[in-house]
CSV table of C-alpha atoms and ligand atoms in Angstrom, one decimal:
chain,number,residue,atom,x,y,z
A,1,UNK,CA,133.0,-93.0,-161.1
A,2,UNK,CA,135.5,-94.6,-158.6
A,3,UNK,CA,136.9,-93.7,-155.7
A,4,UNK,CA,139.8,-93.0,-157.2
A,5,UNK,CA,142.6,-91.2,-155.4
A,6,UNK,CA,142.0,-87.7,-157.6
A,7,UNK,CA,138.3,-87.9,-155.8
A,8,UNK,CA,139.9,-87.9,-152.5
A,9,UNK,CA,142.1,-85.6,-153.3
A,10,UNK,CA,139.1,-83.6,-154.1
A,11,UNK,CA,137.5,-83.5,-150.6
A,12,UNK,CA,141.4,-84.1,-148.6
A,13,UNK,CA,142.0,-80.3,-150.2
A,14,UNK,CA,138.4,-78.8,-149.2
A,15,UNK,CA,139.1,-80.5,-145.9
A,16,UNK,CA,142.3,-78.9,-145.1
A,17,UNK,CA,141.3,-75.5,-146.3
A,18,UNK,CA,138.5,-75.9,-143.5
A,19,UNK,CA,141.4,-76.7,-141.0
A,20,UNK,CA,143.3,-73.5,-142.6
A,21,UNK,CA,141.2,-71.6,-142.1
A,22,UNK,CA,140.4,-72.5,-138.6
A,23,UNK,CA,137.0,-73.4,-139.3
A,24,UNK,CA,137.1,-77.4,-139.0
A,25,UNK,CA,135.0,-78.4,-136.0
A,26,UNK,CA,136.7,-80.3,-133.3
A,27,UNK,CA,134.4,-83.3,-132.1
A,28,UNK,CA,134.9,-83.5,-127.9
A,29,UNK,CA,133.8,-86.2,-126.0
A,30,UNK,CA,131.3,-85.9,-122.8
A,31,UNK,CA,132.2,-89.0,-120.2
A,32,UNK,CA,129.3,-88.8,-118.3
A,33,UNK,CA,125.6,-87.5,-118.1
A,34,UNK,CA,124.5,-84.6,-119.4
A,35,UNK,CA,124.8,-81.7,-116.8
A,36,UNK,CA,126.1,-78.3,-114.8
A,37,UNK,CA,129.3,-80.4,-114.0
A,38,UNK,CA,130.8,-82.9,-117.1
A,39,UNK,CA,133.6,-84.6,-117.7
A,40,UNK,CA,135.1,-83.9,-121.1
A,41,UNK,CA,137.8,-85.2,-123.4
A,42,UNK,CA,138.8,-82.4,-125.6
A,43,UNK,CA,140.3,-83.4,-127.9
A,44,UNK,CA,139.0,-86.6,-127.9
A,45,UNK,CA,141.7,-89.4,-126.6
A,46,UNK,CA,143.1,-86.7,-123.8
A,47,UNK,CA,143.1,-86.6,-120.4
A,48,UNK,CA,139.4,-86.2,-119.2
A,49,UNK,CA,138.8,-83.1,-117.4
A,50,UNK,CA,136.0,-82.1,-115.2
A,51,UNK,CA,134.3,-78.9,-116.3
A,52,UNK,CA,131.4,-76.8,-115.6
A,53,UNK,CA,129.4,-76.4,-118.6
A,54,UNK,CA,128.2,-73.4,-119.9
A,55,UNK,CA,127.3,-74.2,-123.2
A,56,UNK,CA,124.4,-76.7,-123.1
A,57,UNK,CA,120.9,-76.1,-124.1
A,58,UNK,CA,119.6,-77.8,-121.0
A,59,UNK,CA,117.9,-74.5,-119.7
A,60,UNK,CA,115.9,-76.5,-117.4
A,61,UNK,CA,118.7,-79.2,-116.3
A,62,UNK,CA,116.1,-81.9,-117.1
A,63,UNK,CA,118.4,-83.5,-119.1
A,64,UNK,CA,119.7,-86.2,-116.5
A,65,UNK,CA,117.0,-85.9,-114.3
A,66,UNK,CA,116.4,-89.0,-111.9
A,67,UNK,CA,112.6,-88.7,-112.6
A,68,UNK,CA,112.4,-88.1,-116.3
A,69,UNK,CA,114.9,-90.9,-116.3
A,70,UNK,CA,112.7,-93.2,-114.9
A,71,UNK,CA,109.9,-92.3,-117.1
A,72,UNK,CA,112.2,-93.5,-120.0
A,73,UNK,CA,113.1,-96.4,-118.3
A,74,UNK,CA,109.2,-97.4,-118.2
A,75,UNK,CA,108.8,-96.3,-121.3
A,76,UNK,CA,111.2,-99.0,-122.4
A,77,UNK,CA,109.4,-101.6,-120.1
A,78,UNK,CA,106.1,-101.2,-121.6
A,79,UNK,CA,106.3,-99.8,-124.9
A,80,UNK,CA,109.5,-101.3,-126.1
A,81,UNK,CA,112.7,-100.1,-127.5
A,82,UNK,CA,111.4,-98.9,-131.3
A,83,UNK,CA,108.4,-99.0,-133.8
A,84,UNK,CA,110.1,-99.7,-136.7
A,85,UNK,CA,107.7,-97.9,-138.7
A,86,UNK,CA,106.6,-94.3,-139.5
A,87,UNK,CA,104.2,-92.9,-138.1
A,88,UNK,CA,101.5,-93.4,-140.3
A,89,UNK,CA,101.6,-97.1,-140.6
A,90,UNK,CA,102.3,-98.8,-137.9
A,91,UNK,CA,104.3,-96.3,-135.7
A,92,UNK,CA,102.1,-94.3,-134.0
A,93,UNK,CA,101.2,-95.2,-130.0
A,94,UNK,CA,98.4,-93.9,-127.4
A,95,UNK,CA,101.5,-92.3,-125.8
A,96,UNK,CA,102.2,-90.3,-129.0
A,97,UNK,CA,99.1,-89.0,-128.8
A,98,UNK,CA,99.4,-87.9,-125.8
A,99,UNK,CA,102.1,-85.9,-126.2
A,100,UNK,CA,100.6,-84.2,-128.9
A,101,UNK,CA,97.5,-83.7,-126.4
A,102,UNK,CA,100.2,-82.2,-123.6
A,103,UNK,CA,102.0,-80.4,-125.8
A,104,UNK,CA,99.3,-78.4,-127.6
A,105,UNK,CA,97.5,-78.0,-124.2
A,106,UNK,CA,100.9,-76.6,-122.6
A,107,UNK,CA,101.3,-74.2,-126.1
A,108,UNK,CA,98.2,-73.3,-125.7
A,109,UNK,CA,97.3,-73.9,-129.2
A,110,UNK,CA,94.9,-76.3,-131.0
A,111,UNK,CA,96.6,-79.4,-132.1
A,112,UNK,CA,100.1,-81.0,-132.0
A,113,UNK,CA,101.9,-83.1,-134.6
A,114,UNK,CA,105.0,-84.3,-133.7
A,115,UNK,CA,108.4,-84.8,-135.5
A,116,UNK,CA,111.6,-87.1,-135.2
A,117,UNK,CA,113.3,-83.1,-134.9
A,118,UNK,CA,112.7,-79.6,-135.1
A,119,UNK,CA,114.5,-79.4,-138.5
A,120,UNK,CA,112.5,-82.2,-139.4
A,121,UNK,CA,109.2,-80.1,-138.4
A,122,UNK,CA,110.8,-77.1,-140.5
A,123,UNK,CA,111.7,-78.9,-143.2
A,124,UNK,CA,108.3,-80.5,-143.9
A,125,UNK,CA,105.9,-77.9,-142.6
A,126,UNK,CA,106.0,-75.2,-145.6
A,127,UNK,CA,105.7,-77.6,-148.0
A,128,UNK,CA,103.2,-78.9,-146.5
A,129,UNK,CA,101.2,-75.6,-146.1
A,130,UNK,CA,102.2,-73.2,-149.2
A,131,UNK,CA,101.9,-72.9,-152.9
A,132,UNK,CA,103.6,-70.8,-155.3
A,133,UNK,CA,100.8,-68.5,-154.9
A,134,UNK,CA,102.0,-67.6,-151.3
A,135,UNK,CA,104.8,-65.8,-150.0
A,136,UNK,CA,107.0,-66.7,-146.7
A,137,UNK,CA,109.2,-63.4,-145.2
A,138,UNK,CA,111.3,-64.6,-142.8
A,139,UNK,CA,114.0,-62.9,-140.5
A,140,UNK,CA,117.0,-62.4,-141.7
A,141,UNK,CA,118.3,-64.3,-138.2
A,142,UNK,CA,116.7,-67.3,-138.3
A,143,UNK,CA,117.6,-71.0,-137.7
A,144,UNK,CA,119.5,-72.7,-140.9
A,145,UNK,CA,116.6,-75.5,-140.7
A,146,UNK,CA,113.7,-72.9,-141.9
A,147,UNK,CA,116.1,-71.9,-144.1
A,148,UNK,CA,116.3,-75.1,-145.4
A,149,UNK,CA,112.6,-75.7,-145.1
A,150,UNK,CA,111.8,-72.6,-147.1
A,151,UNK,CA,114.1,-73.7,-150.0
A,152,UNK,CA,112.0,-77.1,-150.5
A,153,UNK,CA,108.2,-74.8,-150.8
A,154,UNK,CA,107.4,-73.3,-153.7
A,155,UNK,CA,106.0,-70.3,-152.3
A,156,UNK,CA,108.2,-66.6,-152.7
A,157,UNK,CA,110.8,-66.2,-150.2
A,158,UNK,CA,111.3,-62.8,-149.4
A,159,UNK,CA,112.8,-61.4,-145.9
A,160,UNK,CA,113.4,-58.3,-143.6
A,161,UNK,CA,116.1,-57.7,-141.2
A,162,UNK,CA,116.2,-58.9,-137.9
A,163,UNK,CA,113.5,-57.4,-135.9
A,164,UNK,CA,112.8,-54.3,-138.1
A,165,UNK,CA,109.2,-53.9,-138.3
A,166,UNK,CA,109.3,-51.1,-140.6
A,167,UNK,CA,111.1,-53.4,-142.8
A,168,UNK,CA,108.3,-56.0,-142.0
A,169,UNK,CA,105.5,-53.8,-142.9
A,170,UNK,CA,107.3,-52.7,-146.1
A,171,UNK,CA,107.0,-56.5,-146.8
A,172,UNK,CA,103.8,-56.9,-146.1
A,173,UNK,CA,102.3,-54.0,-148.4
A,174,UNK,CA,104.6,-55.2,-151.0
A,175,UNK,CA,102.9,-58.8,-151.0
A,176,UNK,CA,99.4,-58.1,-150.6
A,177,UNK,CA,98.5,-59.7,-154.0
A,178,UNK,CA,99.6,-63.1,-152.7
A,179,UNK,CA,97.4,-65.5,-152.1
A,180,UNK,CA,98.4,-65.9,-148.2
A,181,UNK,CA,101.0,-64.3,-146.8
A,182,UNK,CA,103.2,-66.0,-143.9
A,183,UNK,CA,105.6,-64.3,-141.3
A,184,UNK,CA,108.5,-66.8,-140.0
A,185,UNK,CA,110.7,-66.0,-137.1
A,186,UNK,CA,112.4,-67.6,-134.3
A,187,UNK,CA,111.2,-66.7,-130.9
A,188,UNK,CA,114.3,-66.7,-129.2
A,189,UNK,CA,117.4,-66.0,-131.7
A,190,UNK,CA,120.3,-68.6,-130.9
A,191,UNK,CA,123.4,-66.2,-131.2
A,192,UNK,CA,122.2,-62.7,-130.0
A,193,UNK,CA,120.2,-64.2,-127.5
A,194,UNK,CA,117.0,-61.6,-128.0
A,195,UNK,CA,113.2,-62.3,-128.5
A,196,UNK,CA,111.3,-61.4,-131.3
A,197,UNK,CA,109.0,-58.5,-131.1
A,198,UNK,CA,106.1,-61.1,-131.5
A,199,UNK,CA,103.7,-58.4,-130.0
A,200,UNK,CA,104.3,-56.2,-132.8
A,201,UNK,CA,104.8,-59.0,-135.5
A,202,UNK,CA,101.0,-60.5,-134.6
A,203,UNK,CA,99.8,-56.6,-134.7
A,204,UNK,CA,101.4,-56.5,-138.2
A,205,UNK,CA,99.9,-59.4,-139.4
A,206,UNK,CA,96.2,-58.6,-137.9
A,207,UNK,CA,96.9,-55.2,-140.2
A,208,UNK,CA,98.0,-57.1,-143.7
A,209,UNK,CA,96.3,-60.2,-143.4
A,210,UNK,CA,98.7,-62.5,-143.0
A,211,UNK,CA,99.4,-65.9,-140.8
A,212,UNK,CA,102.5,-65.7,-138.2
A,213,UNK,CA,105.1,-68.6,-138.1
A,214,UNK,CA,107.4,-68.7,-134.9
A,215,UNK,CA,110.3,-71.6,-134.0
A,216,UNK,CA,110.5,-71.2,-130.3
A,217,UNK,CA,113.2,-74.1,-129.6
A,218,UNK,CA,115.4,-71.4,-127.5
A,219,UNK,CA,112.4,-70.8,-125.9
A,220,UNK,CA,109.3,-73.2,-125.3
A,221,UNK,CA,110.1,-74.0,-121.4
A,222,UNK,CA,111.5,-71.3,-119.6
A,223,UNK,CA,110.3,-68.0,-121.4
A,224,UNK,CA,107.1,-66.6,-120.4
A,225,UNK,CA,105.9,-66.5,-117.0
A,226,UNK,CA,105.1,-70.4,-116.7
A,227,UNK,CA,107.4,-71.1,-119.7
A,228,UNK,CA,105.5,-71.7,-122.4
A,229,UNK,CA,107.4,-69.6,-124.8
A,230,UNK,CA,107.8,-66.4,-126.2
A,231,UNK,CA,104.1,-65.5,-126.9
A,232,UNK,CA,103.4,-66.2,-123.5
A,233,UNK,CA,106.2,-63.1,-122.6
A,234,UNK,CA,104.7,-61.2,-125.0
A,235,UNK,CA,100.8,-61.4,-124.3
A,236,UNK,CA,100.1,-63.2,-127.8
A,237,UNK,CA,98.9,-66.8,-126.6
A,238,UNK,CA,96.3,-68.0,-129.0
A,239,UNK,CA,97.3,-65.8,-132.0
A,240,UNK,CA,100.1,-67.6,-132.9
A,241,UNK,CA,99.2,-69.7,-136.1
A,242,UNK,CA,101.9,-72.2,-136.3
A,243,UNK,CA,104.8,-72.4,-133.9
A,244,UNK,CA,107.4,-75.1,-134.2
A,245,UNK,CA,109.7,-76.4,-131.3
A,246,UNK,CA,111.7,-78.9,-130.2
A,247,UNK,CA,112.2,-81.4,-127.4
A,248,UNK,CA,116.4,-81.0,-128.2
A,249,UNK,CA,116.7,-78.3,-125.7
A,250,UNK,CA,114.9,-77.3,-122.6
A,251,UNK,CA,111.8,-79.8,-122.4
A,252,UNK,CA,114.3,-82.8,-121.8
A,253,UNK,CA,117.3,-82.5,-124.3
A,254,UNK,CA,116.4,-85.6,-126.0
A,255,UNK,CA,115.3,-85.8,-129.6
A,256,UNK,CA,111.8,-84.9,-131.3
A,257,UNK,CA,110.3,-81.6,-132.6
A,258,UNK,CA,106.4,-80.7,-133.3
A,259,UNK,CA,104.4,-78.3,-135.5
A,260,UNK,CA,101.6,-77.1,-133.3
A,261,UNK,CA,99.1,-74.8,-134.1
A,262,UNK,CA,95.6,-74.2,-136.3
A,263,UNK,CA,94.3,-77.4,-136.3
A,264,UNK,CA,93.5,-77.4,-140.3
A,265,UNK,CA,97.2,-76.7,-140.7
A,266,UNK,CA,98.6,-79.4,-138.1
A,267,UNK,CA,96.0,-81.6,-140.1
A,268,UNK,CA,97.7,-80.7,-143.6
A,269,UNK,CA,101.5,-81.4,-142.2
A,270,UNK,CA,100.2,-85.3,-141.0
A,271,UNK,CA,98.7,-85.3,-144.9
A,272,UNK,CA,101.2,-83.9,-146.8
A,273,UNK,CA,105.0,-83.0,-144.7
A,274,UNK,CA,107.4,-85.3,-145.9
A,275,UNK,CA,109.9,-85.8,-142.9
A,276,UNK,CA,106.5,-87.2,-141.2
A,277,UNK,CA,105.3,-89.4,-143.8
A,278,UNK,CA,108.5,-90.9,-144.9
A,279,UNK,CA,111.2,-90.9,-141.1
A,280,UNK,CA,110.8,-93.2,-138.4
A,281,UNK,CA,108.8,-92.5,-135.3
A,282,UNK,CA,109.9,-91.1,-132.6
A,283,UNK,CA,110.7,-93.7,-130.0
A,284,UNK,CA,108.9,-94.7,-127.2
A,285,UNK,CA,111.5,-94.2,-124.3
A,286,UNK,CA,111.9,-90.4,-125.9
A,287,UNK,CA,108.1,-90.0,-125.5
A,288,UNK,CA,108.0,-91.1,-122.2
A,289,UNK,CA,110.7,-88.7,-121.4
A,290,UNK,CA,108.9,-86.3,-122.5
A,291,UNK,CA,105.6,-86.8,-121.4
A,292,UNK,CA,107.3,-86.2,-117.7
A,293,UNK,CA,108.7,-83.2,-118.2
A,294,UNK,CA,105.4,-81.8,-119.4
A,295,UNK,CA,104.1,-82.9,-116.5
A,296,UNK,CA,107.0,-81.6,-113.6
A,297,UNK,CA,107.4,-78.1,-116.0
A,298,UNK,CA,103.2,-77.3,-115.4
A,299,UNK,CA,103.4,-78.6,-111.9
A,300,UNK,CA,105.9,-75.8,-110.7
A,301,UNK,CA,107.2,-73.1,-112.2
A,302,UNK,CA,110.2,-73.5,-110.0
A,303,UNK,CA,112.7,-74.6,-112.5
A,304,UNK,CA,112.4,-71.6,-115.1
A,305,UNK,CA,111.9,-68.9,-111.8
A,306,UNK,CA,115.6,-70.4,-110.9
A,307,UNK,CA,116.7,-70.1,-114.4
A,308,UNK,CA,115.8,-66.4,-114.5
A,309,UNK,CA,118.0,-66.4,-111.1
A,310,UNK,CA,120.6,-67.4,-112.4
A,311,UNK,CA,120.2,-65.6,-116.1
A,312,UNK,CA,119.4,-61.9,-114.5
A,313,UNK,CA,122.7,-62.9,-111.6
A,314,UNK,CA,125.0,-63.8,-114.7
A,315,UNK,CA,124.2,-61.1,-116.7
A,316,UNK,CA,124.3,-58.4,-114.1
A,317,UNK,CA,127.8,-60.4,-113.0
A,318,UNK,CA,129.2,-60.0,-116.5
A,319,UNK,CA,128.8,-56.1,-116.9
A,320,UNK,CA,129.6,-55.1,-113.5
A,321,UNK,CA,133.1,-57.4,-114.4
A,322,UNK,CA,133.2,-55.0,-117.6
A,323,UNK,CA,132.7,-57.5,-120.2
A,324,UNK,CA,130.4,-56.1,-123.3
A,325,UNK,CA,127.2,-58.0,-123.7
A,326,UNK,CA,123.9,-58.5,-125.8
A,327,UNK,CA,121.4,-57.3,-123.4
A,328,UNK,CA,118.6,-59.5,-123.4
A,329,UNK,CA,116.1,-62.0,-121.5
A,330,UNK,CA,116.7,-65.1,-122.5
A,331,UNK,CA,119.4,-67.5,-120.7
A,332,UNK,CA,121.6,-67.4,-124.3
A,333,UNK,CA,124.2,-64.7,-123.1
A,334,UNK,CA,126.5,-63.9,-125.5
A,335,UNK,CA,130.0,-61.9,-124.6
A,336,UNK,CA,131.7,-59.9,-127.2
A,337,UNK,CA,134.8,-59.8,-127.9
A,338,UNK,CA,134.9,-59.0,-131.7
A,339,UNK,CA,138.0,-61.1,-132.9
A,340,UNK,CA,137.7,-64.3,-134.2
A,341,UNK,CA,141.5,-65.8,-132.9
A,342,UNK,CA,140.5,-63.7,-129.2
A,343,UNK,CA,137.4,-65.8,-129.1
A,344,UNK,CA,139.4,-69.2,-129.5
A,345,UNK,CA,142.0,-67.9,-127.4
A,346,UNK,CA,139.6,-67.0,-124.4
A,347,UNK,CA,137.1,-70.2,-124.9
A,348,UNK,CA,140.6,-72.5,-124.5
A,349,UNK,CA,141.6,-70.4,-121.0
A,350,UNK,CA,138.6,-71.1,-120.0
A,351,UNK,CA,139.0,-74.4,-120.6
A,352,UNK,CA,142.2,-74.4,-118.4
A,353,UNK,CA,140.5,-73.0,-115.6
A,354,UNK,CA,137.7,-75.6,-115.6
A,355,UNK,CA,134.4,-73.6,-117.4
A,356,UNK,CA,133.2,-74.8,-120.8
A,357,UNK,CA,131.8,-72.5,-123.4
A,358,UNK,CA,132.5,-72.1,-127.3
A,359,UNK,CA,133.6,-69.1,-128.9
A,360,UNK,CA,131.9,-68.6,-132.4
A,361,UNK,CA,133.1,-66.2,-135.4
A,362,UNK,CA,132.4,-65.8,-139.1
A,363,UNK,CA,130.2,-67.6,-140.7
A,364,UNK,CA,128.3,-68.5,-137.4
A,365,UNK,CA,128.2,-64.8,-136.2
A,366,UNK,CA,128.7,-61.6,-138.7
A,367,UNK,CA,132.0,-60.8,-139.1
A,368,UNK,CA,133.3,-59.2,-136.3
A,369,UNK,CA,131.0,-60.3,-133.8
A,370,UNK,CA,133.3,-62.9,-132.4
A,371,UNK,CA,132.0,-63.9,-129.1
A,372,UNK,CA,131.8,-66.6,-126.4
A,373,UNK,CA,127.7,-67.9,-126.1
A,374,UNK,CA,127.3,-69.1,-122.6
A,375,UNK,CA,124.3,-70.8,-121.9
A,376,UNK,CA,122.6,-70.9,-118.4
A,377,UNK,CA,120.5,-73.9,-116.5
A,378,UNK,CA,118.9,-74.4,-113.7
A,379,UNK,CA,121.3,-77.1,-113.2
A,380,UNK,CA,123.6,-74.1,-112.4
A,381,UNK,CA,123.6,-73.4,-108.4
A,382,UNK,CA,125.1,-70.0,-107.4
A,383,UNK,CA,128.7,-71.9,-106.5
A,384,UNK,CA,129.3,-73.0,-110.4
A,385,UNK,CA,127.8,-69.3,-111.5
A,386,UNK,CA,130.6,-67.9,-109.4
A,387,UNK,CA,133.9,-70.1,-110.4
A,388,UNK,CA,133.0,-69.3,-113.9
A,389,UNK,CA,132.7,-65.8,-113.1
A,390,UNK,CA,136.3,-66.0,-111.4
A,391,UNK,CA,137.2,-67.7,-114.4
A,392,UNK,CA,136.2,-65.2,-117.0
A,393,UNK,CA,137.4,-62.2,-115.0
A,394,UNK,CA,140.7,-63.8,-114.6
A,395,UNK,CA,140.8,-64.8,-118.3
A,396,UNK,CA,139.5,-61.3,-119.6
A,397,UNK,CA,142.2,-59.4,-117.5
A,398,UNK,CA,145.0,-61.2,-119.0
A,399,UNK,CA,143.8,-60.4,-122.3
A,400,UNK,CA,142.9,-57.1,-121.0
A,401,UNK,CA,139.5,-55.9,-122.1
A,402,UNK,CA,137.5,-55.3,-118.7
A,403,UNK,CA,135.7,-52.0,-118.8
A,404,UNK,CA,137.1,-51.3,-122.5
A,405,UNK,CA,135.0,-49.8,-125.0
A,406,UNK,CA,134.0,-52.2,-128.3
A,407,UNK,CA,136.3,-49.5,-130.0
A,408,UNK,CA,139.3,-50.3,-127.8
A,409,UNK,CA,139.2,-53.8,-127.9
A,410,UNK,CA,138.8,-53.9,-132.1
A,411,UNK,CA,142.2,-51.1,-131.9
A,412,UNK,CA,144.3,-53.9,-129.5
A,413,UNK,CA,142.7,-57.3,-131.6
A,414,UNK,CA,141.6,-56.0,-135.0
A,415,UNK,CA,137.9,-57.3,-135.7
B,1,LIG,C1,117.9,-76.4,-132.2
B,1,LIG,C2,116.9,-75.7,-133.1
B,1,LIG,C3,116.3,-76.5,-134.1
B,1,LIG,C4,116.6,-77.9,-134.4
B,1,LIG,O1,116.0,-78.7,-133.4
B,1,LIG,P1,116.2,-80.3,-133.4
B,1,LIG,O2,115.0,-80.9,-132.7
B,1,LIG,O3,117.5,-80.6,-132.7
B,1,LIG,O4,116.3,-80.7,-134.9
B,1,LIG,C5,115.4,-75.8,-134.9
B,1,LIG,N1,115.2,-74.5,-134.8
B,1,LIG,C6,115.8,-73.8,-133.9
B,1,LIG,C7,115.4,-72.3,-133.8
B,1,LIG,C8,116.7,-74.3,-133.0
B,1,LIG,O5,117.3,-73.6,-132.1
């Protein structure tokens, strides 16, 4: 069929109900490097505005990093630009593997495959791994791209509510005439900000026999006591059968995801997952990149220890200001404020006064959960931490919900 102007029509209606509804996404423009202090054009073709950012996933500010930038730059010089190929053929490099050797010696695990993304690694690696004979139960919280990668296996999908291990083990008895049995969370949940009980998951799955699955790309990094992720915070180094994480975020904010893990099942994803066989490498400057920021991260823990500064000095900020929110340990620190139009409202004041972070609502968050995420780096020094801080006092007085219960903000905004 044609173009025709009744098809555009079509997708011109579905597009302004979007904007109706307030849910069309706004593209803004970053001017400069990624960092604690950006310019931004918002909306794009305005006035540029220099903003701290709290919204980033560059927990470890590595993302403009003079060194890691250097690496990339050599990278370029003697590896090239691209490998025009997948990996398979003609695409893979001695540096790619590696990475794969740094990255399953810094997971602790027993071999590495990596992917052009995360989602890449989540859509292929269930596929890769299950039949209809298996069954996957996976939080109900977790990252649309196992969502995703679920829908393409065969195997049963089944679930249990976030974090509920009596829910879990319900699951587990109910299921144990499957052939294998896999439990799928992520390590560090994106919105809420909280860790999965992985001590008690991998005790669960010792019990019933089945394999555990965790996506720590909030987490690999910073959490844990050298920042290797969330089994390292919980004691579980070793028992983790496949975990999945990405390069996106805290180890350089690039591009590039792995499955690391069992070695047979690393070994069946380079065999079998599809986003490996059949998308391009992933470039050599990127590896590079990477490859350096293994190396500073297991050098020093100083980074992540001044992450946690700044997380535990935000947090504590927050509630003693008399804002409500999600207690937690990760640097994702969301603050509640219930109402969806309240949320907009407070992330574009913020705005005004110079401090970048996004307020999400329905279908992001549950309804009635509207909230601003901030995000904290070690890019952050104490200086940006405290004009924010101004800035969200000042911004949360006019609107007048310091020290007010949930219940008295939902009577003066509606949920
Ligand atoms: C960001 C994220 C991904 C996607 O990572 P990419 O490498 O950007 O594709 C996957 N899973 C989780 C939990 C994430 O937070």
């Amino acid at each position: 069929m044609a173009y025709s102007n009744e098809v555009r029509n079509l997708f011109t209606e579905q597009l302004e109900e979007l904007k109706a509804a307030g849910l069309f996404k706004e593209e803004r423009a970053i001017c400069a490097p990624q960092d604690s202090e950006i310019e931004v054009e918002f909306p794009i073709g305005s006035q540029k505005k220099k903003v701290i950012n709290m919204c980033a996933n560059n927990y470890l500010g590595l993302s403009s990093h003079p060194d890691v930038v250097k690496a990339a730059h050599d990278g370029l010089e003697h590896r090239g630009y691209g490998m025009s190929s997948v990996r398979f053929i003609c695409g893979t490099q001695d540096i790619h593997k590696e990475l794969e050797r740094k990255l399953t010696e810094f997971l602790g695990t027993e071999d590495t495959i990596l992917f052009p993304s995360c989602m890449d690694a989540n859509a292929g690696v269930f596929e890769a791994i299950l039949t209809e004979q298996d069954v996957m139960i996976a939080d109900r919280l977790v990252h649309a791209s196992i969502i995703d990668g679920m829908r393409l296996c065969k195997a049963q999908n089944d679930s249990f509510k976030h974090s509920d291990m009596a829910h879990l083990e319900q699951k587990l008895q109910l299921h144990q005439d499957k052939r294998l049995r896999m439990v799928i969370t992520d390590g560090a949940f994106s919105m809420d900000g909280d860790l999965a009980k992985l001590d008690k998951i991998v005790e669960l799955c010792e019990k019933y026999n089945a394999m555990v699955f965790v996506d720590d790309s909030h987490a690999s990094g910073y959490i844990g006591k050298t920042g290797r992720g969330t089994h390292e915070h919980f004691g579980v180094v070793g028992k983790i059968d496949i975990i999945t994480t990405t390069l996106g975020k805290a180890l350089g904010g690039a591009s590039g995801g792995c499955v690391s893990g069992r070695k047979e099942l690393v070994e069946m994803c380079r065999q079998k997952a599809r986003p490996y066989l059949f998308s391009n490498t992933v470039a050599p400057v990127i590896v590079e990149g990477a490859l350096k920021v293994l190396d500073i991260i297991s050098k020093t823990t100083e980074r992540r220890d001044k992450l946690e500064r700044n997380t535990i000095f935000w947090r504590k900020s927050l509630t003693e200001a008399g804002f409500i929110i999600k207690e937690g340990e990760t640097a994702i620190v969301p603050v509640m404020l219930f109402n969806a139009k309240l949320s907009q409202d407070f992330a574009k004041d913020l705005y005004e006064e110079g401090i970048y972070a996004v307020g999400f609502f329905f279908p992001v968050v549950p309804k009635g959960q509207a909230r601003i995420r901030t995000q904290l780096s070690a890019a952050h020094e104490m200086h940006h931490l405290e004009k924010a801080l101004d800035a969200f006092i000042k911004v949360g007085k006019k609107y007048n919900i310091l020290h007010k219960s949930k219940q008295e903000i939902i009577e003066m905004y509606g949920q």
